[in-house]
Amino acid sequence: MAIVSFPMVGDIDSFMTFPLVRRNNSLKKEMNCLSEVFTSAINGKAKEIVFTPAVEIYENNDAIDLRLEIPGLEVKDLDVQVTAEALEIKGKRRQETETQEQNLVRSEFHYGAFQRRISLPVRVQNNLVKADYKDGILHIHLPKSEADKNQVVKVNVG
């Protein structure tokens, strides 16, 4: 029976001689390189990437309330519409000109067009829908309705 000796705590060089540890470190280095290559490849095209904003949906007896996380926008860059079946949010997040002039090395922000279509579980009074954009969060309040007909209505964001 072979006797295995383990390195003393603090003797990291001895610990690195274990095949499993070497293999794990090698794999980690390869994954880091792959990540850098992928990030660099898309960095130049970041403006063209379409993203989907995160949403929280709340419902009670009277209304449906939504919160969408869309930081870095101006109200003029948002388009919110309600149809009989869905709520549709479109917009465009523009890259800041200061960032372009400062020799940006890496960016993980999402710029460009986005769209989110959310199916409505019930009919809403689309003429009473209210929207507000503050601190990067778009709040939308949709009062419920029993009406059979619903039309497309443009919602002003204030």
JSON list of C-alpha atoms in Angstrom, two decimals:
[
{"chain": "A", "resi": 1, "resn": "MET", "atom": "CA", "xyz": [0.00, 0.00, 0.00]},
{"chain": "A", "resi": 2, "resn": "ALA", "atom": "CA", "xyz": [1.34, 3.38, -1.03]},
{"chain": "A", "resi": 3, "resn": "ILE", "atom": "CA", "xyz": [1.65, 6.16, 1.48]},
{"chain": "A", "resi": 4, "resn": "VAL", "atom": "CA", "xyz": [0.44, 9.54, 0.27]},
{"chain": "A", "resi": 5, "resn": "SER", "atom": "CA", "xyz": [1.99, 12.57, 1.88]},
{"chain": "A", "resi": 6, "resn": "PHE", "atom": "CA", "xyz": [0.01, 15.78, 1.87]},
{"chain": "A", "resi": 7, "resn": "PRO", "atom": "CA", "xyz": [1.70, 19.17, 1.74]},
{"chain": "A", "resi": 8, "resn": "MET", "atom": "CA", "xyz": [1.82, 21.25, 4.87]},
{"chain": "A", "resi": 9, "resn": "VAL", "atom": "CA", "xyz": [-0.56, 24.16, 5.10]},
{"chain": "A", "resi": 10, "resn": "GLY", "atom": "CA", "xyz": [1.14, 27.18, 3.64]},
{"chain": "A", "resi": 11, "resn": "ASP", "atom": "CA", "xyz": [3.29, 25.15, 1.23]},
{"chain": "A", "resi": 12, "resn": "ILE", "atom": "CA", "xyz": [1.31, 26.13, -1.87]},
{"chain": "A", "resi": 13, "resn": "ASP", "atom": "CA", "xyz": [4.00, 25.05, -4.34]},
{"chain": "A", "resi": 14, "resn": "SER", "atom": "CA", "xyz": [3.78, 21.47, -3.09]},
{"chain": "A", "resi": 15, "resn": "PHE", "atom": "CA", "xyz": [-0.01, 21.60, -3.27]},
{"chain": "A", "resi": 16, "resn": "MET", "atom": "CA", "xyz": [0.15, 22.65, -6.94]},
{"chain": "A", "resi": 17, "resn": "THR", "atom": "CA", "xyz": [1.85, 19.36, -7.84]},
{"chain": "A", "resi": 18, "resn": "PHE", "atom": "CA", "xyz": [-1.39, 17.40, -7.43]},
{"chain": "A", "resi": 19, "resn": "PRO", "atom": "CA", "xyz": [-2.68, 16.48, -10.92]},
{"chain": "A", "resi": 20, "resn": "LEU", "atom": "CA", "xyz": [-6.27, 17.49, -10.14]},
{"chain": "A", "resi": 21, "resn": "VAL", "atom": "CA", "xyz": [-5.18, 20.93, -8.94]},
{"chain": "A", "resi": 22, "resn": "ARG", "atom": "CA", "xyz": [-2.99, 21.47, -12.02]},
{"chain": "A", "resi": 23, "resn": "ARG", "atom": "CA", "xyz": [-5.84, 20.40, -14.30]},
{"chain": "A", "resi": 24, "resn": "ASN", "atom": "CA", "xyz": [-8.28, 22.70, -12.52]},
{"chain": "A", "resi": 25, "resn": "ASN", "atom": "CA", "xyz": [-5.91, 25.67, -12.82]},
{"chain": "A", "resi": 26, "resn": "SER", "atom": "CA", "xyz": [-5.33, 24.94, -16.49]},
{"chain": "A", "resi": 27, "resn": "LEU", "atom": "CA", "xyz": [-9.07, 24.80, -17.15]},
{"chain": "A", "resi": 28, "resn": "LYS", "atom": "CA", "xyz": [-9.58, 28.04, -15.23]},
{"chain": "A", "resi": 29, "resn": "LYS", "atom": "CA", "xyz": [-6.94, 29.81, -17.35]},
{"chain": "A", "resi": 30, "resn": "GLU", "atom": "CA", "xyz": [-8.54, 28.54, -20.58]},
{"chain": "A", "resi": 31, "resn": "MET", "atom": "CA", "xyz": [-11.99, 29.74, -19.49]},
{"chain": "A", "resi": 32, "resn": "ASN", "atom": "CA", "xyz": [-10.62, 33.18, -18.59]},
{"chain": "A", "resi": 33, "resn": "CYS", "atom": "CA", "xyz": [-8.94, 33.44, -22.01]},
{"chain": "A", "resi": 34, "resn": "LEU", "atom": "CA", "xyz": [-12.12, 32.37, -23.77]},
{"chain": "A", "resi": 35, "resn": "SER", "atom": "CA", "xyz": [-14.12, 34.94, -21.81]},
{"chain": "A", "resi": 36, "resn": "GLU", "atom": "CA", "xyz": [-11.69, 37.70, -22.78]},
{"chain": "A", "resi": 37, "resn": "VAL", "atom": "CA", "xyz": [-11.78, 36.69, -26.46]},
{"chain": "A", "resi": 38, "resn": "PHE", "atom": "CA", "xyz": [-15.58, 36.65, -26.49]},
{"chain": "A", "resi": 39, "resn": "THR", "atom": "CA", "xyz": [-15.85, 39.99, -24.69]},
{"chain": "A", "resi": 40, "resn": "SER", "atom": "CA", "xyz": [-13.31, 41.61, -27.02]},
{"chain": "A", "resi": 41, "resn": "ALA", "atom": "CA", "xyz": [-15.09, 40.25, -30.09]},
{"chain": "A", "resi": 42, "resn": "ILE", "atom": "CA", "xyz": [-18.43, 41.78, -29.17]},
{"chain": "A", "resi": 43, "resn": "ASN", "atom": "CA", "xyz": [-17.08, 44.95, -27.59]},
{"chain": "A", "resi": 44, "resn": "GLY", "atom": "CA", "xyz": [-16.98, 46.75, -30.92]},
{"chain": "A", "resi": 45, "resn": "LYS", "atom": "CA", "xyz": [-20.57, 45.77, -31.70]},
{"chain": "A", "resi": 46, "resn": "ALA", "atom": "CA", "xyz": [-22.05, 46.52, -28.27]},
{"chain": "A", "resi": 47, "resn": "LYS", "atom": "CA", "xyz": [-24.28, 49.23, -29.77]},
{"chain": "A", "resi": 48, "resn": "GLU", "atom": "CA", "xyz": [-26.05, 46.67, -31.95]},
{"chain": "A", "resi": 49, "resn": "ILE", "atom": "CA", "xyz": [-26.84, 44.17, -29.20]},
{"chain": "A", "resi": 50, "resn": "VAL", "atom": "CA", "xyz": [-30.53, 43.98, -28.34]},
{"chain": "A", "resi": 51, "resn": "PHE", "atom": "CA", "xyz": [-31.30, 43.33, -24.69]},
{"chain": "A", "resi": 52, "resn": "THR", "atom": "CA", "xyz": [-34.42, 42.57, -22.69]},
{"chain": "A", "resi": 53, "resn": "PRO", "atom": "CA", "xyz": [-35.01, 44.60, -19.53]},
{"chain": "A", "resi": 54, "resn": "ALA", "atom": "CA", "xyz": [-35.78, 42.75, -16.30]},
{"chain": "A", "resi": 55, "resn": "VAL", "atom": "CA", "xyz": [-39.36, 43.06, -15.03]},
{"chain": "A", "resi": 56, "resn": "GLU", "atom": "CA", "xyz": [-41.32, 42.64, -11.81]},
{"chain": "A", "resi": 57, "resn": "ILE", "atom": "CA", "xyz": [-45.09, 42.14, -12.11]},
{"chain": "A", "resi": 58, "resn": "TYR", "atom": "CA", "xyz": [-47.56, 42.64, -9.28]},
{"chain": "A", "resi": 59, "resn": "GLU", "atom": "CA", "xyz": [-51.29, 41.95, -9.44]},
{"chain": "A", "resi": 60, "resn": "ASN", "atom": "CA", "xyz": [-54.16, 42.68, -7.07]},
{"chain": "A", "resi": 61, "resn": "ASN", "atom": "CA", "xyz": [-57.95, 42.77, -7.49]},
{"chain": "A", "resi": 62, "resn": "ASP", "atom": "CA", "xyz": [-57.92, 46.21, -9.11]},
{"chain": "A", "resi": 63, "resn": "ALA", "atom": "CA", "xyz": [-54.77, 46.49, -11.20]},
{"chain": "A", "resi": 64, "resn": "ILE", "atom": "CA", "xyz": [-51.54, 45.09, -12.59]},
{"chain": "A", "resi": 65, "resn": "ASP", "atom": "CA", "xyz": [-48.38, 46.99, -11.72]},
{"chain": "A", "resi": 66, "resn": "LEU", "atom": "CA", "xyz": [-45.05, 46.50, -13.47]},
{"chain": "A", "resi": 67, "resn": "ARG", "atom": "CA", "xyz": [-41.54, 47.71, -12.78]},
{"chain": "A", "resi": 68, "resn": "LEU", "atom": "CA", "xyz": [-38.92, 47.47, -15.51]},
{"chain": "A", "resi": 69, "resn": "GLU", "atom": "CA", "xyz": [-35.24, 48.01, -14.84]},
{"chain": "A", "resi": 70, "resn": "ILE", "atom": "CA", "xyz": [-33.96, 50.28, -17.64]},
{"chain": "A", "resi": 71, "resn": "PRO", "atom": "CA", "xyz": [-31.19, 52.56, -16.36]},
{"chain": "A", "resi": 72, "resn": "GLY", "atom": "CA", "xyz": [-29.57, 55.35, -18.34]},
{"chain": "A", "resi": 73, "resn": "LEU", "atom": "CA", "xyz": [-32.53, 56.40, -20.48]},
{"chain": "A", "resi": 74, "resn": "GLU", "atom": "CA", "xyz": [-34.37, 59.60, -21.15]},
{"chain": "A", "resi": 75, "resn": "VAL", "atom": "CA", "xyz": [-38.17, 59.57, -21.28]},
{"chain": "A", "resi": 76, "resn": "LYS", "atom": "CA", "xyz": [-38.07, 60.55, -24.97]},
{"chain": "A", "resi": 77, "resn": "ASP", "atom": "CA", "xyz": [-36.32, 57.23, -25.71]},
{"chain": "A", "resi": 78, "resn": "LEU", "atom": "CA", "xyz": [-39.25, 55.16, -24.38]},
{"chain": "A", "resi": 79, "resn": "ASP", "atom": "CA", "xyz": [-42.31, 53.93, -26.29]},
{"chain": "A", "resi": 80, "resn": "VAL", "atom": "CA", "xyz": [-45.03, 52.21, -24.25]},
{"chain": "A", "resi": 81, "resn": "GLN", "atom": "CA", "xyz": [-48.19, 50.79, -25.86]},
{"chain": "A", "resi": 82, "resn": "VAL", "atom": "CA", "xyz": [-51.07, 48.70, -24.56]},
{"chain": "A", "resi": 83, "resn": "THR", "atom": "CA", "xyz": [-53.12, 46.37, -26.75]},
{"chain": "A", "resi": 84, "resn": "ALA", "atom": "CA", "xyz": [-55.93, 44.00, -25.83]},
{"chain": "A", "resi": 85, "resn": "GLU", "atom": "CA", "xyz": [-53.47, 41.17, -25.24]},
{"chain": "A", "resi": 86, "resn": "ALA", "atom": "CA", "xyz": [-50.18, 42.74, -24.18]},
{"chain": "A", "resi": 87, "resn": "LEU", "atom": "CA", "xyz": [-48.06, 45.60, -22.97]},
{"chain": "A", "resi": 88, "resn": "GLU", "atom": "CA", "xyz": [-45.18, 46.50, -25.26]},
{"chain": "A", "resi": 89, "resn": "ILE", "atom": "CA", "xyz": [-42.19, 48.55, -24.17]},
{"chain": "A", "resi": 90, "resn": "LYS", "atom": "CA", "xyz": [-39.58, 49.68, -26.69]},
{"chain": "A", "resi": 91, "resn": "GLY", "atom": "CA", "xyz": [-36.67, 52.00, -26.37]},
{"chain": "A", "resi": 92, "resn": "LYS", "atom": "CA", "xyz": [-33.07, 52.75, -27.03]},
{"chain": "A", "resi": 93, "resn": "ARG", "atom": "CA", "xyz": [-30.23, 53.24, -24.58]},
{"chain": "A", "resi": 94, "resn": "ARG", "atom": "CA", "xyz": [-27.63, 55.55, -26.05]},
{"chain": "A", "resi": 95, "resn": "GLN", "atom": "CA", "xyz": [-23.95, 55.36, -25.19]},
{"chain": "A", "resi": 96, "resn": "GLU", "atom": "CA", "xyz": [-22.62, 58.43, -23.42]},
{"chain": "A", "resi": 97, "resn": "THR", "atom": "CA", "xyz": [-20.29, 60.50, -25.59]},
{"chain": "A", "resi": 98, "resn": "GLU", "atom": "CA", "xyz": [-17.86, 61.07, -22.70]},
{"chain": "A", "resi": 99, "resn": "THR", "atom": "CA", "xyz": [-17.29, 57.31, -22.48]},
{"chain": "A", "resi": 100, "resn": "GLN", "atom": "CA", "xyz": [-16.45, 57.12, -26.18]},
{"chain": "A", "resi": 101, "resn": "GLU", "atom": "CA", "xyz": [-13.87, 59.89, -25.82]},
{"chain": "A", "resi": 102, "resn": "GLN", "atom": "CA", "xyz": [-12.13, 58.35, -22.78]},
{"chain": "A", "resi": 103, "resn": "ASN", "atom": "CA", "xyz": [-10.56, 55.32, -24.54]},
{"chain": "A", "resi": 104, "resn": "LEU", "atom": "CA", "xyz": [-12.93, 52.76, -23.06]},
{"chain": "A", "resi": 105, "resn": "VAL", "atom": "CA", "xyz": [-11.10, 49.52, -22.32]},
{"chain": "A", "resi": 106, "resn": "ARG", "atom": "CA", "xyz": [-14.06, 47.32, -21.36]},
{"chain": "A", "resi": 107, "resn": "SER", "atom": "CA", "xyz": [-17.82, 47.78, -21.16]},
{"chain": "A", "resi": 108, "resn": "GLU", "atom": "CA", "xyz": [-20.43, 45.36, -19.89]},
{"chain": "A", "resi": 109, "resn": "PHE", "atom": "CA", "xyz": [-23.28, 47.86, -20.19]},
{"chain": "A", "resi": 110, "resn": "HIS", "atom": "CA", "xyz": [-26.06, 47.17, -22.69]},
{"chain": "A", "resi": 111, "resn": "TYR", "atom": "CA", "xyz": [-26.55, 49.86, -25.31]},
{"chain": "A", "resi": 112, "resn": "GLY", "atom": "CA", "xyz": [-28.90, 49.98, -28.24]},
{"chain": "A", "resi": 113, "resn": "ALA", "atom": "CA", "xyz": [-32.47, 49.02, -28.90]},
{"chain": "A", "resi": 114, "resn": "PHE", "atom": "CA", "xyz": [-34.53, 46.93, -26.53]},
{"chain": "A", "resi": 115, "resn": "GLN", "atom": "CA", "xyz": [-38.03, 45.55, -26.56]},
{"chain": "A", "resi": 116, "resn": "ARG", "atom": "CA", "xyz": [-40.20, 43.77, -24.03]},
{"chain": "A", "resi": 117, "resn": "ARG", "atom": "CA", "xyz": [-43.66, 42.37, -24.74]},
{"chain": "A", "resi": 118, "resn": "ILE", "atom": "CA", "xyz": [-45.63, 41.20, -21.73]},
{"chain": "A", "resi": 119, "resn": "SER", "atom": "CA", "xyz": [-48.87, 39.27, -22.17]},
{"chain": "A", "resi": 120, "resn": "LEU", "atom": "CA", "xyz": [-51.70, 40.58, -20.04]},
{"chain": "A", "resi": 121, "resn": "PRO", "atom": "CA", "xyz": [-53.61, 37.93, -18.05]},
{"chain": "A", "resi": 122, "resn": "VAL", "atom": "CA", "xyz": [-56.77, 40.10, -18.00]},
{"chain": "A", "resi": 123, "resn": "ARG", "atom": "CA", "xyz": [-58.18, 43.03, -19.91]},
{"chain": "A", "resi": 124, "resn": "VAL", "atom": "CA", "xyz": [-57.19, 46.46, -18.68]},
{"chain": "A", "resi": 125, "resn": "GLN", "atom": "CA", "xyz": [-58.61, 49.96, -19.00]},
{"chain": "A", "resi": 126, "resn": "ASN", "atom": "CA", "xyz": [-55.97, 51.07, -21.46]},
{"chain": "A", "resi": 127, "resn": "ASN", "atom": "CA", "xyz": [-57.12, 54.70, -21.46]},
{"chain": "A", "resi": 128, "resn": "LEU", "atom": "CA", "xyz": [-56.30, 54.87, -17.72]},
{"chain": "A", "resi": 129, "resn": "VAL", "atom": "CA", "xyz": [-52.83, 53.32, -17.88]},
{"chain": "A", "resi": 130, "resn": "LYS", "atom": "CA", "xyz": [-50.17, 55.43, -16.17]},
{"chain": "A", "resi": 131, "resn": "ALA", "atom": "CA", "xyz": [-46.41, 55.23, -16.54]},
{"chain": "A", "resi": 132, "resn": "ASP", "atom": "CA", "xyz": [-43.58, 56.96, -14.72]},
{"chain": "A", "resi": 133, "resn": "TYR", "atom": "CA", "xyz": [-39.81, 56.69, -15.23]},
{"chain": "A", "resi": 134, "resn": "LYS", "atom": "CA", "xyz": [-37.61, 57.52, -12.25]},
{"chain": "A", "resi": 135, "resn": "ASP", "atom": "CA", "xyz": [-34.11, 56.45, -11.15]},
{"chain": "A", "resi": 136, "resn": "GLY", "atom": "CA", "xyz": [-33.80, 53.89, -13.95]},
{"chain": "A", "resi": 137, "resn": "ILE", "atom": "CA", "xyz": [-37.08, 52.14, -13.13]},
{"chain": "A", "resi": 138, "resn": "LEU", "atom": "CA", "xyz": [-40.15, 52.34, -15.38]},
{"chain": "A", "resi": 139, "resn": "HIS", "atom": "CA", "xyz": [-43.34, 51.98, -13.31]},
{"chain": "A", "resi": 140, "resn": "ILE", "atom": "CA", "xyz": [-46.52, 51.09, -15.22]},
{"chain": "A", "resi": 141, "resn": "HIS", "atom": "CA", "xyz": [-49.96, 50.93, -13.59]},
{"chain": "A", "resi": 142, "resn": "LEU", "atom": "CA", "xyz": [-52.69, 49.09, -15.55]},
{"chain": "A", "resi": 143, "resn": "PRO", "atom": "CA", "xyz": [-56.19, 49.26, -13.99]},
{"chain": "A", "resi": 144, "resn": "LYS", "atom": "CA", "xyz": [-58.21, 46.10, -14.68]},
{"chain": "A", "resi": 145, "resn": "SER", "atom": "CA", "xyz": [-61.35, 46.21, -16.85]},
{"chain": "A", "resi": 146, "resn": "GLU", "atom": "CA", "xyz": [-64.23, 43.95, -17.74]},
{"chain": "A", "resi": 147, "resn": "ALA", "atom": "CA", "xyz": [-64.62, 45.51, -21.19]},
{"chain": "A", "resi": 148, "resn": "ASP", "atom": "CA", "xyz": [-64.75, 43.20, -24.18]},
{"chain": "A", "resi": 149, "resn": "LYS", "atom": "CA", "xyz": [-63.15, 45.65, -26.58]},
{"chain": "A", "resi": 150, "resn": "ASN", "atom": "CA", "xyz": [-59.70, 47.12, -26.28]},
{"chain": "A", "resi": 151, "resn": "GLN", "atom": "CA", "xyz": [-57.75, 49.23, -28.72]},
{"chain": "A", "resi": 152, "resn": "VAL", "atom": "CA", "xyz": [-54.09, 50.13, -29.13]},
{"chain": "A", "resi": 153, "resn": "VAL", "atom": "CA", "xyz": [-53.31, 53.25, -27.12]},
{"chain": "A", "resi": 154, "resn": "LYS", "atom": "CA", "xyz": [-50.04, 55.20, -26.91]},
{"chain": "A", "resi": 155, "resn": "VAL", "atom": "CA", "xyz": [-49.05, 55.79, -23.27]},
{"chain": "A", "resi": 156, "resn": "ASN", "atom": "CA", "xyz": [-47.25, 59.01, -22.38]},
{"chain": "A", "resi": 157, "resn": "VAL", "atom": "CA", "xyz": [-44.37, 58.52, -19.95]},
{"chain": "A", "resi": 158, "resn": "GLY", "atom": "CA", "xyz": [-43.92, 61.40, -17.54]}
]
